Coordinates of C-alpha atoms and ligand atoms in Angstrom, one line a residue:
X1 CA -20.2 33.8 17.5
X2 CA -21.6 36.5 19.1
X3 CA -20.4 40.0 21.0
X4 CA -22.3 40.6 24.3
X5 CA -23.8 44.4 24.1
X6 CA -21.2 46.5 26.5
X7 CA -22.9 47.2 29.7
X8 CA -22.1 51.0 29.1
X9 CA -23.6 53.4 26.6
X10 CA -21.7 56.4 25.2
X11 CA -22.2 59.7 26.6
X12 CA -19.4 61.8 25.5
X13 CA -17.4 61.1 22.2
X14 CA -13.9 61.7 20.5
X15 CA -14.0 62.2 16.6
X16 CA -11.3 60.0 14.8
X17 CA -10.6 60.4 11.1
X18 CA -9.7 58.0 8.0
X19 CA -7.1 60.3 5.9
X20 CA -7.5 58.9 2.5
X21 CA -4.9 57.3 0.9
X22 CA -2.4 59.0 -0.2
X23 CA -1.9 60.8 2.7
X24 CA -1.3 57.9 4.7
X25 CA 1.3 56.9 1.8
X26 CA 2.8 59.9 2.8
X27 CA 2.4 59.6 6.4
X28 CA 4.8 56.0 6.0
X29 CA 7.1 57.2 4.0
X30 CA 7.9 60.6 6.4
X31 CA 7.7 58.2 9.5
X32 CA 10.7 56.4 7.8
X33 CA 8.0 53.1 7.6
X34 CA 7.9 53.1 11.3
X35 CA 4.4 52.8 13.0
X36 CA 5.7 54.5 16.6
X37 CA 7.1 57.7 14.4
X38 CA 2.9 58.7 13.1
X39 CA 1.1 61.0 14.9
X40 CA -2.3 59.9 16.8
X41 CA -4.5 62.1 15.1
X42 CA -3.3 60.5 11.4
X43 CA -4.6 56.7 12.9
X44 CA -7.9 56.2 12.6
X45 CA -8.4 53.2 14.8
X46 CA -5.5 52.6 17.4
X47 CA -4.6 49.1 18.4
X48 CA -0.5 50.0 19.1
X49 CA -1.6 49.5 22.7
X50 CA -4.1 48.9 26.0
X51 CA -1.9 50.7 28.5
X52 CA -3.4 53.9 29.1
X53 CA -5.8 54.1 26.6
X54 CA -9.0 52.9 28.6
X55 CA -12.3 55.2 28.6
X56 CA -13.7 56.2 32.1
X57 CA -16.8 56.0 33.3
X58 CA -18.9 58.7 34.3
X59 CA -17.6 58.1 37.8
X60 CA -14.0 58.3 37.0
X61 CA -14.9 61.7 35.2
X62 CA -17.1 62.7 38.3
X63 CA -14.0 61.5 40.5
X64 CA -11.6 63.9 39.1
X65 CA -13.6 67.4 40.2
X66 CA -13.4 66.4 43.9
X67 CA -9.2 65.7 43.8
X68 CA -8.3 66.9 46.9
X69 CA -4.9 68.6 45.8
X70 CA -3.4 68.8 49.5
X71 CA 0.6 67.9 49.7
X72 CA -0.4 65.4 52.8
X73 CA -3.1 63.3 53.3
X74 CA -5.6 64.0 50.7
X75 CA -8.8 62.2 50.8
X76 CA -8.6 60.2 47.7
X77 CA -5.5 58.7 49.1
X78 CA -8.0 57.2 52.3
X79 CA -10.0 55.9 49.4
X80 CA -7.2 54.7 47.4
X81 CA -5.9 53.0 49.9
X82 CA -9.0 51.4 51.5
X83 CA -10.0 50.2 48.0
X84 CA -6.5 48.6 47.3
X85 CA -5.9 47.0 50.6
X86 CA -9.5 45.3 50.2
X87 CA -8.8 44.0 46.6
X88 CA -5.2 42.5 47.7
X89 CA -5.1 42.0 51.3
X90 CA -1.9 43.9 51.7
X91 CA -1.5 46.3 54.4
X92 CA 1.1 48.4 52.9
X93 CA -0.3 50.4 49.9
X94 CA 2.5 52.7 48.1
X95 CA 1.2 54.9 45.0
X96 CA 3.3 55.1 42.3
X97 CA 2.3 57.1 39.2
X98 CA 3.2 54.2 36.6
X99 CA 4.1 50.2 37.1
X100 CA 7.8 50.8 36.5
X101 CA 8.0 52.8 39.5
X102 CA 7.3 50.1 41.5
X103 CA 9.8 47.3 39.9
X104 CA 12.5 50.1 40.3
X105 CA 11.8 50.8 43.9
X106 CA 11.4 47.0 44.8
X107 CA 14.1 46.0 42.5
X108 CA 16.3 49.0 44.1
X109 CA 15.8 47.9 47.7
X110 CA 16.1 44.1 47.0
X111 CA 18.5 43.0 44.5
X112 CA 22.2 42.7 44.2
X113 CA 24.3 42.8 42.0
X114 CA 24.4 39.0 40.0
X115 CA 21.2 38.1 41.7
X116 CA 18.1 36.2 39.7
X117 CA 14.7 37.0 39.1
X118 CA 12.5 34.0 37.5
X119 CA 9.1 35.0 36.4
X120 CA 6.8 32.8 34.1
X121 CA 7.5 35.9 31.4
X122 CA 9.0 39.2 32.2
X123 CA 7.7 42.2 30.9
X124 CA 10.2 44.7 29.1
X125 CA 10.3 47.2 31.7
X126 CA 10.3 44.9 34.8
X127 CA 13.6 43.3 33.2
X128 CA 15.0 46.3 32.0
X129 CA 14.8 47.6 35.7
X130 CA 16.0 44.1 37.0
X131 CA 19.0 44.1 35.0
X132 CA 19.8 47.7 35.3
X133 CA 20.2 46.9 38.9
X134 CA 22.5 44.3 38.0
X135 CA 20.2 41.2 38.1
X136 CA 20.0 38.5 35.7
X137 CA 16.0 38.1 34.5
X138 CA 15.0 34.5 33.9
X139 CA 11.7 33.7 31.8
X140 CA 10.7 30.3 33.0
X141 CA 7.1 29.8 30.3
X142 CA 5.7 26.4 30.2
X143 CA 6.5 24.7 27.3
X144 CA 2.6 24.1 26.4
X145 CA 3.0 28.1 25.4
X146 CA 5.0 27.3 23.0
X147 CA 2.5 25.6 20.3
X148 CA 0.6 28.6 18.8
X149 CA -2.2 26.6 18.1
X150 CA -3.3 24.3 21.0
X151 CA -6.4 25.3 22.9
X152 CA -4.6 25.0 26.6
X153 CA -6.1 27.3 28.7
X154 CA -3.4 28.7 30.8
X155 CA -0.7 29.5 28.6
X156 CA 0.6 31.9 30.7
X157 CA 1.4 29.1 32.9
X158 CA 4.7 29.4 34.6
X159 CA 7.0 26.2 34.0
X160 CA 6.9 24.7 37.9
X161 CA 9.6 22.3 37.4
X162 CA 11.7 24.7 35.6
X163 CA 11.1 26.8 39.0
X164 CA 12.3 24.1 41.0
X165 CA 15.3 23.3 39.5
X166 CA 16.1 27.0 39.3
X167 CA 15.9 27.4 43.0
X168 CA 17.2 24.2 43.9
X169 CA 20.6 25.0 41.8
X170 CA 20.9 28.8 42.8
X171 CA 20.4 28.6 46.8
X172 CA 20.2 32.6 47.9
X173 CA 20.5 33.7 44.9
X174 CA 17.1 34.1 43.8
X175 CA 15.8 37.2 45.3
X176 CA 12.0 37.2 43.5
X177 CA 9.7 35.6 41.2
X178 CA 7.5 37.7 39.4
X179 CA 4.3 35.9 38.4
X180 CA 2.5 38.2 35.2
X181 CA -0.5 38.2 35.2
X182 CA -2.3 38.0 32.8
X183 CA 1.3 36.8 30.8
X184 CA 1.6 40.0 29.0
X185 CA 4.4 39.0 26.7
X186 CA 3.7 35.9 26.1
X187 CA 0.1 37.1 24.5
X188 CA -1.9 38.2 27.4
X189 CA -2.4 34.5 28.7
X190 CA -3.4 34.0 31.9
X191 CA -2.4 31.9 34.8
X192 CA -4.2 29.5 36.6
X193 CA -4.7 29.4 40.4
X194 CA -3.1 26.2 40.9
X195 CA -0.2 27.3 38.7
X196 CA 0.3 30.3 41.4
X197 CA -0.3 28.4 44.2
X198 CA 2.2 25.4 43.5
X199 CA 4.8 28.5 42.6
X200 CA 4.1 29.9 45.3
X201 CA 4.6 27.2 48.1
X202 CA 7.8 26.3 46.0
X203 CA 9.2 30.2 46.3
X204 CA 7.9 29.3 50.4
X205 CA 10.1 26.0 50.5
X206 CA 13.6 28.4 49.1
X207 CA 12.4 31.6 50.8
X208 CA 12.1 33.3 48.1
X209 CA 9.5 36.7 47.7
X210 CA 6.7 36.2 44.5
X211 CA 5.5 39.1 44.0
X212 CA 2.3 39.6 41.3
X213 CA 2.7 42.0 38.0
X214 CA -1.1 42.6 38.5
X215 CA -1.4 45.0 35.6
X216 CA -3.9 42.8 34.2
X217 CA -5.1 40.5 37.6
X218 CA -9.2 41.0 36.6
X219 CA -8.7 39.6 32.7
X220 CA -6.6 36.6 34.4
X221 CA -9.2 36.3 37.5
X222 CA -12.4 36.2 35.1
X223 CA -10.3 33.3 32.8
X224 CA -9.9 31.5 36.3
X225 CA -13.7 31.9 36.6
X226 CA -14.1 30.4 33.1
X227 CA -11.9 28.0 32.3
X228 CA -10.5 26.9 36.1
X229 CA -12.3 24.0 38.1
X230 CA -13.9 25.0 41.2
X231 CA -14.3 28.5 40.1
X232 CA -17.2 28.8 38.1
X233 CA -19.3 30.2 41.1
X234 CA -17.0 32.4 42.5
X235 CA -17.0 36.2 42.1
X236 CA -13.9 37.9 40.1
X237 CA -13.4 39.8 43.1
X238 CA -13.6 36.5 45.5
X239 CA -10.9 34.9 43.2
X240 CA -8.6 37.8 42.7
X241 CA -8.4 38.3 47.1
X242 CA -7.3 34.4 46.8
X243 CA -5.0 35.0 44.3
X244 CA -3.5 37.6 46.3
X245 CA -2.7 35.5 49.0
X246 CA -0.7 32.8 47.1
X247 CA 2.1 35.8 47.0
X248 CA 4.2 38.5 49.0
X249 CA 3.1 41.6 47.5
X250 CA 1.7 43.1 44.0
X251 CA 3.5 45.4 41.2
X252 CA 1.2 47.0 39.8
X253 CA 0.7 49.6 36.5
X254 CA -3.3 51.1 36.8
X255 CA -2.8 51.7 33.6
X256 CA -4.3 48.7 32.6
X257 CA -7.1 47.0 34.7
X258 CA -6.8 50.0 36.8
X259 CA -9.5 51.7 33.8
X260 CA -7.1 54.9 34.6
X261 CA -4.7 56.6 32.3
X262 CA -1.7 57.0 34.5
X263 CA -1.1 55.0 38.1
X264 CA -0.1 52.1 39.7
X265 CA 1.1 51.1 43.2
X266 CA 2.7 48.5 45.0
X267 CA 1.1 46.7 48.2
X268 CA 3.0 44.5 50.4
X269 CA 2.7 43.0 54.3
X270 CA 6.5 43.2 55.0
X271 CA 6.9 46.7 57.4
X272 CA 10.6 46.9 56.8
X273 CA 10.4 46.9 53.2
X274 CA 7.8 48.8 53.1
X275 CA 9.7 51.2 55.1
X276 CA 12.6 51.7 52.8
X277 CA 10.6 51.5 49.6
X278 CA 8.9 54.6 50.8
X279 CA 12.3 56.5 52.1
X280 CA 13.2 56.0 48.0
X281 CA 9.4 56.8 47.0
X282 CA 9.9 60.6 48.9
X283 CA 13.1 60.8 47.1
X284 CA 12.1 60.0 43.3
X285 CA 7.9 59.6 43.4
X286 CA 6.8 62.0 45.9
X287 CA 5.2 61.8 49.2
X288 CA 3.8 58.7 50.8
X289 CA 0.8 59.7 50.2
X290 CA 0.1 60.4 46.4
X291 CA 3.1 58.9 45.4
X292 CA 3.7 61.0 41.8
X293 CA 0.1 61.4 41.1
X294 CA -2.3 64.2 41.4
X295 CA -5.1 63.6 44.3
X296 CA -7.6 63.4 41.2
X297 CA -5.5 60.7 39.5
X298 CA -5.5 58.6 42.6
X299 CA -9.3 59.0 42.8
X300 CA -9.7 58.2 39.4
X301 CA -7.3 54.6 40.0
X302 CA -9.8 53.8 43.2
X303 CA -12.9 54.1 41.2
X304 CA -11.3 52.1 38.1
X305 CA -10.7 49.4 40.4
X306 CA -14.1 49.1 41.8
X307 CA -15.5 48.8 38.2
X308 CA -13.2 46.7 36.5
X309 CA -14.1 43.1 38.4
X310 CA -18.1 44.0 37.3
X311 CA -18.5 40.7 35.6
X312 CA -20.3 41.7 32.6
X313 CA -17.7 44.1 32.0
X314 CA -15.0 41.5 31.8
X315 CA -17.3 39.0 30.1
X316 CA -17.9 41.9 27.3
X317 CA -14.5 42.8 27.4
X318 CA -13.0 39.0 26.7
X319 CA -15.7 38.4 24.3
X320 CA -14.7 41.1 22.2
X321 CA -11.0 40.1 21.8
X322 CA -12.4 36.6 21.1
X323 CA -14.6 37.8 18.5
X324 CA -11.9 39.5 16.7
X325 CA -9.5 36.6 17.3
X326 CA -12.4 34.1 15.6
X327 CA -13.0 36.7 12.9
X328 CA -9.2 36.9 11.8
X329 CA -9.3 33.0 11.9
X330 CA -11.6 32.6 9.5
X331 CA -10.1 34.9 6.9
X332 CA -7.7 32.1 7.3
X333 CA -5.2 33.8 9.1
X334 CA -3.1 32.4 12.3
X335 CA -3.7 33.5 15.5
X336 CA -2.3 33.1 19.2
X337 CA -4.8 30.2 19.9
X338 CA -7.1 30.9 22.9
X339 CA -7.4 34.4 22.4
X340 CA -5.8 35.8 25.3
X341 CA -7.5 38.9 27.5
X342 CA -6.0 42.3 26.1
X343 CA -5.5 41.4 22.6
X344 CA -5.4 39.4 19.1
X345 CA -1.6 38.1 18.1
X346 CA -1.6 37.6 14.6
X347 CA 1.0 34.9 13.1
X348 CA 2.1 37.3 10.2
X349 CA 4.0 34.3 8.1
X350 CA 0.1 32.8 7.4
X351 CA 0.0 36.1 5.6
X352 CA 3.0 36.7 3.8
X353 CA 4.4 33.7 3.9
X354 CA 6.9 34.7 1.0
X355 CA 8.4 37.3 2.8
X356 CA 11.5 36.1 4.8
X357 CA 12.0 37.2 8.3
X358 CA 15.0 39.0 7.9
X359 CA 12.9 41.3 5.7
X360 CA 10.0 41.4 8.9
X361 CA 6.8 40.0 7.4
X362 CA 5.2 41.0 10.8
X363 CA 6.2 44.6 10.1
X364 CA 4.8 44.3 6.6
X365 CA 1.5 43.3 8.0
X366 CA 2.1 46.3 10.5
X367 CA 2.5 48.7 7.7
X368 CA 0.4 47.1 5.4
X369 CA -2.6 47.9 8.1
X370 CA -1.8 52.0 8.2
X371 CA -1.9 51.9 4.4
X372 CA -5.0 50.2 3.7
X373 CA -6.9 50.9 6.4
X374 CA -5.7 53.7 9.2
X375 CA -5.2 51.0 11.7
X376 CA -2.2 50.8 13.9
X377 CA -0.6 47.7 15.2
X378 CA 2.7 46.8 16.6
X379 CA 4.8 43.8 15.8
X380 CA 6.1 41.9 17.7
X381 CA 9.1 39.5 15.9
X382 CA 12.2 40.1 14.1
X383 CA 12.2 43.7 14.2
X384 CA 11.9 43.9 17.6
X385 CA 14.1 40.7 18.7
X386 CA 15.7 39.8 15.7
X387 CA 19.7 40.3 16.2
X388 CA 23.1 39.9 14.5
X389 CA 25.0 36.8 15.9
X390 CA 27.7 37.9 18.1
X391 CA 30.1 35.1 16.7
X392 CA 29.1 34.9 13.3
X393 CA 26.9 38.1 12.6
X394 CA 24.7 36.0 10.9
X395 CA 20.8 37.3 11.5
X396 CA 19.1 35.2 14.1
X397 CA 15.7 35.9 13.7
X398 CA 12.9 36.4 16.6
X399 CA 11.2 32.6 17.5
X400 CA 7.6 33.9 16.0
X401 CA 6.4 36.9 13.3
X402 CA 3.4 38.4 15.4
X403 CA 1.7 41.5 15.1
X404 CA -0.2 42.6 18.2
X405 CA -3.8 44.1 17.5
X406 CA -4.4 45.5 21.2
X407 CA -7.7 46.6 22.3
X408 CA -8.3 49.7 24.4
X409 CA -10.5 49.2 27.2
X410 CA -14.5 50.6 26.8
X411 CA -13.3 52.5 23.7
X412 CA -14.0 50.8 20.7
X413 CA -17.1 49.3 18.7
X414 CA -18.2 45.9 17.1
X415 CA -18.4 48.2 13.9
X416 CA -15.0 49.4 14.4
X417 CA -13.4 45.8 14.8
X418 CA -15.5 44.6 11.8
X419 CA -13.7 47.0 10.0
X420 CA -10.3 45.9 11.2
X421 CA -11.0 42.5 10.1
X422 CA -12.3 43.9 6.3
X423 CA -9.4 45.2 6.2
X424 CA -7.5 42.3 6.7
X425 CA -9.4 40.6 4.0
X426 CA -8.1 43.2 1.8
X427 CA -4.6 43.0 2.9
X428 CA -4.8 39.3 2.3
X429 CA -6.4 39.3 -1.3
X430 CA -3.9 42.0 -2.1
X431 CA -0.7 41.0 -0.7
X432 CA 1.0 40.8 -3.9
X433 CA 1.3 44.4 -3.6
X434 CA 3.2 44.5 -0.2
X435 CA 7.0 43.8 0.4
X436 CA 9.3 43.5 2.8
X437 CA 11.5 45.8 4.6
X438 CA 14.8 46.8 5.4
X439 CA 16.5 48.9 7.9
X440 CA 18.2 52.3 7.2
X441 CA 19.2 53.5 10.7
X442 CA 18.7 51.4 14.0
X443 CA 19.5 52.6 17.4
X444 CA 21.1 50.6 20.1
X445 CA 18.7 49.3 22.5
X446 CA 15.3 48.9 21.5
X447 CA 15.4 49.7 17.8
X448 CA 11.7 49.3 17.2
X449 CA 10.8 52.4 18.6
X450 CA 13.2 54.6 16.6
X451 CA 14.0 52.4 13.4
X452 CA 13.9 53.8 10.0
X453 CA 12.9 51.7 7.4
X454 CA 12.5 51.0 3.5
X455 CA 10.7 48.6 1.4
X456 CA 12.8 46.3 -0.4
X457 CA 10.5 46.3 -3.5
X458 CA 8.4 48.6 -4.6
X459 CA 5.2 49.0 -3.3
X460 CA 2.2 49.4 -6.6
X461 CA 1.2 52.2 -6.5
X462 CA -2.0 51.3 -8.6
X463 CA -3.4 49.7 -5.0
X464 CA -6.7 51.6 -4.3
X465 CA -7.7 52.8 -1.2
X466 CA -10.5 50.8 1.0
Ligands
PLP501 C1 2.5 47.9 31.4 C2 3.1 46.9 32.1 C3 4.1 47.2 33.0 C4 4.7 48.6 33.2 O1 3.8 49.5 33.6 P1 3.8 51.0 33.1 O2 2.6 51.6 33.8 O3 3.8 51.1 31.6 O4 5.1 51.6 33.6 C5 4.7 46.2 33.8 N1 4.2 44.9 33.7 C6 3.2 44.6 32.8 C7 2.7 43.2 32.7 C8 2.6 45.6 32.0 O5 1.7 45.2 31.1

């Protein structure tokens, strides 16, 4: 299989370092074993996340020196605004300076308390700010998800007849559906057209609002182009405007396909909403018209969108998460089968299949990947969902042991993945010298970020650096 060259060359550059080894040794043990508590410039190749992390172009950079600064009306707003409302259709454009701005204005304005949301998977944030409004978030993901291995296309797929039933037995009580897309947390799978279409004329039939999580609509529009029928000749750009109109309005965090480090928006036809989701944007964002971000940042948003549906970008782009995906398989170790468009989920139990989960084999891998190699990863399994039984306290651990090896977007190199999946190799011949952990301190509410581990064995030391 090969990579595509990236239709970009590199014109400015950011030095990254490898510490050697026994500072990153060091590095675990003072971040208490946790990968969020290490400091950038100690990671030599960065894969905790794509969500902010893109490179601009030349443009972008270019972009930023004519910001118009002005409290009211600035010019990059005009272009913001024209560039969005051509991409979705929606005549109602309000900037927000991250996506989950925009859930907790819409979600402030339209919820109840004891009201649903259904969404084929929500991300954190957008049900953290449902049910901190009161509402009850319900993930309705087609079962074909749900077999790592089988090559169906749109595993992000949201379960229609599940979405029937829901609205059928909750009459007015389901305010939204949120279709992801791509399905972030279900491994950056994408939805197919007629998936959002048939949702959508169900949500028509109960009057209920969809509304798109668009962070990552071009990833999901070129898989529609790929893998959909009847798609295969039309443009990204062509199929994102149709996608647009199988729904009510977009969420949407720039921070993703928006090739921008901060931004987002939310677009939307209906006036009165609109209307009071910008009273509460003047009283927590900022004016209507830049919305939290500087005049530079909403120039830099516009241009991002322009260049993200280029096709040979997004052909590049995919074809370098699938190389990495194929390259992990053939070490032997389990993937997310298809690769999905932002990153590679890596089924940690084919790699330490010894290690039980209530001692986080996907955190091992995690940790595992600093040590031996600088690389940082995030898991995503019983440390983050894994939970004390409220009857029995017994430890109910999380339905899968990934670790998510996310890909910045225009930032990193064949050379630098190849070296990501050498290390791996390594890992694997090696793992007799890993071990799992436990936890020394947890918070409350999502422990991952501020958990403090130890190993529960201990680690050789006689393990030589790469
Ligand atoms: C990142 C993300 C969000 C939240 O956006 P922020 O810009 O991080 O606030 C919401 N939904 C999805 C699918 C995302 O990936």
């Amino acid at each position: 299989m090969k990579m595509p060259p990236e239709p970009y060359r590199i014109k400015s550059i950011e030095p990254i370092q490898l510490l050697d080894r026994a500072a990153r040794d060091d590095r675990l043990v003072k971040a208490g074993y946790n990968i969020f508590g290490i400091a950038s410039r100690d990671v030599f190749i960065d894969l905790l996340t794509d969500s902010g992390t893109s490179a601009m172009s030349d443009r972008q950079w270019a972009g930023l020196m004519i910001g118009d600064e002005s409290y009211a009306g600035c010019r990059n707003y005009e272009h913001f605004i024209e560039t969005v409302g051509a991409l979705t259709g929606f005549a109602h454009i309000i900037p927000v300076h991250q996506g989950r701005v925009a859930e907790n204005l819409l979600f402030s304005t339209i919820l109840d308390e004891g009201d649903f949301v259904v969404s084929n998977t929500h991300f954190d944030t957008t049900r953290a700010n449902v049910e901190h409004k009161g509402g009850i978030a319900i993930d309705l993901l087609t079962p074909k998800a749900k077999d790592l291995k089988s090559d169906f296309p749109f595993k992000g797929n949201i379960d229609l007849d599940a979405l029937q039933k829901m609205l059928a037995d909750h009459p007015g009580q389901v305010k939204v559906c949120v279709m992801t897309v791509t399905n972030n947390a279900a491994g950056g799978q994408p939805v197919a057209m007629a998936n959002i279409k048939a949702a959508y004329d169900i949500c028509g039939k109960y009057n209920v609002l969809l509304y798109f999580d668009a962070a990552r609509f071009a990833e999901n529009a070129y898989f529609i182009k790929q893998r959909e029928t009847g798609y295969g000749n039309k443009t990204v750009r062509e199929i994102a405007r149709e996608m647009f109109t199988y729904g009510d309005g977009v969420l949407m965090s720039a921070k993703k396909d928006g090739l921008a480090n901060m931004g987002g928006f939310l677009a939307l036809n209906d006036t009165e909403l609109a209307g009071k989701l910008t009273e509460l944007l003047i009283l927590v964002e900022g004016f209507r018209t830049y919305g939290g971000l500087a005049g530079r940042d909403l120039e830099v948003v516009a241009r991002g969108l322009e260049e993200v549906t280029d096709e040979q970008y997004l052909r590049a782009r995919t074809a370098q998460v699938a190389w990495l995906g194929e390259k992990i398989k053939e070490l032997g170790i389990g993937i997310v089968e298809p690769t999905g468009g932002h990153a590679v989920f890596i089924d940690a139990r084919t790699v330490f299949p010894e290690i039980p989960c209530r001692q986080f084999p996907g955190h091992t891998l995690v940790i595992e990947l600093y040590r031996q190699g600088g690389i940082r990863a995030v898991e995503i399994g019983s440390l983050m969902f894994g939970h004390a039984d409220a009857e029995t306290g017994e430890f109910v651990p999380a339905p899968y042991e990934l670790v998510r090896l996310a890909i910045p977007r225009r930032v990193y190199t064949e050379s630098h993945l190849a070296y990501v999946v050498e290390t791996l190799d390594h890992i694997r011949r090696h793992k007799e010298t890993a071990c799992g952990y436990e936890l020394v301190y947890e918070s409350k509410y999502l422990r991952h970020f501020t958990a403090r581990l130890a190993p529960v064995a201990p680690v050789n030391e006689k393990l030589t650096a790469q």
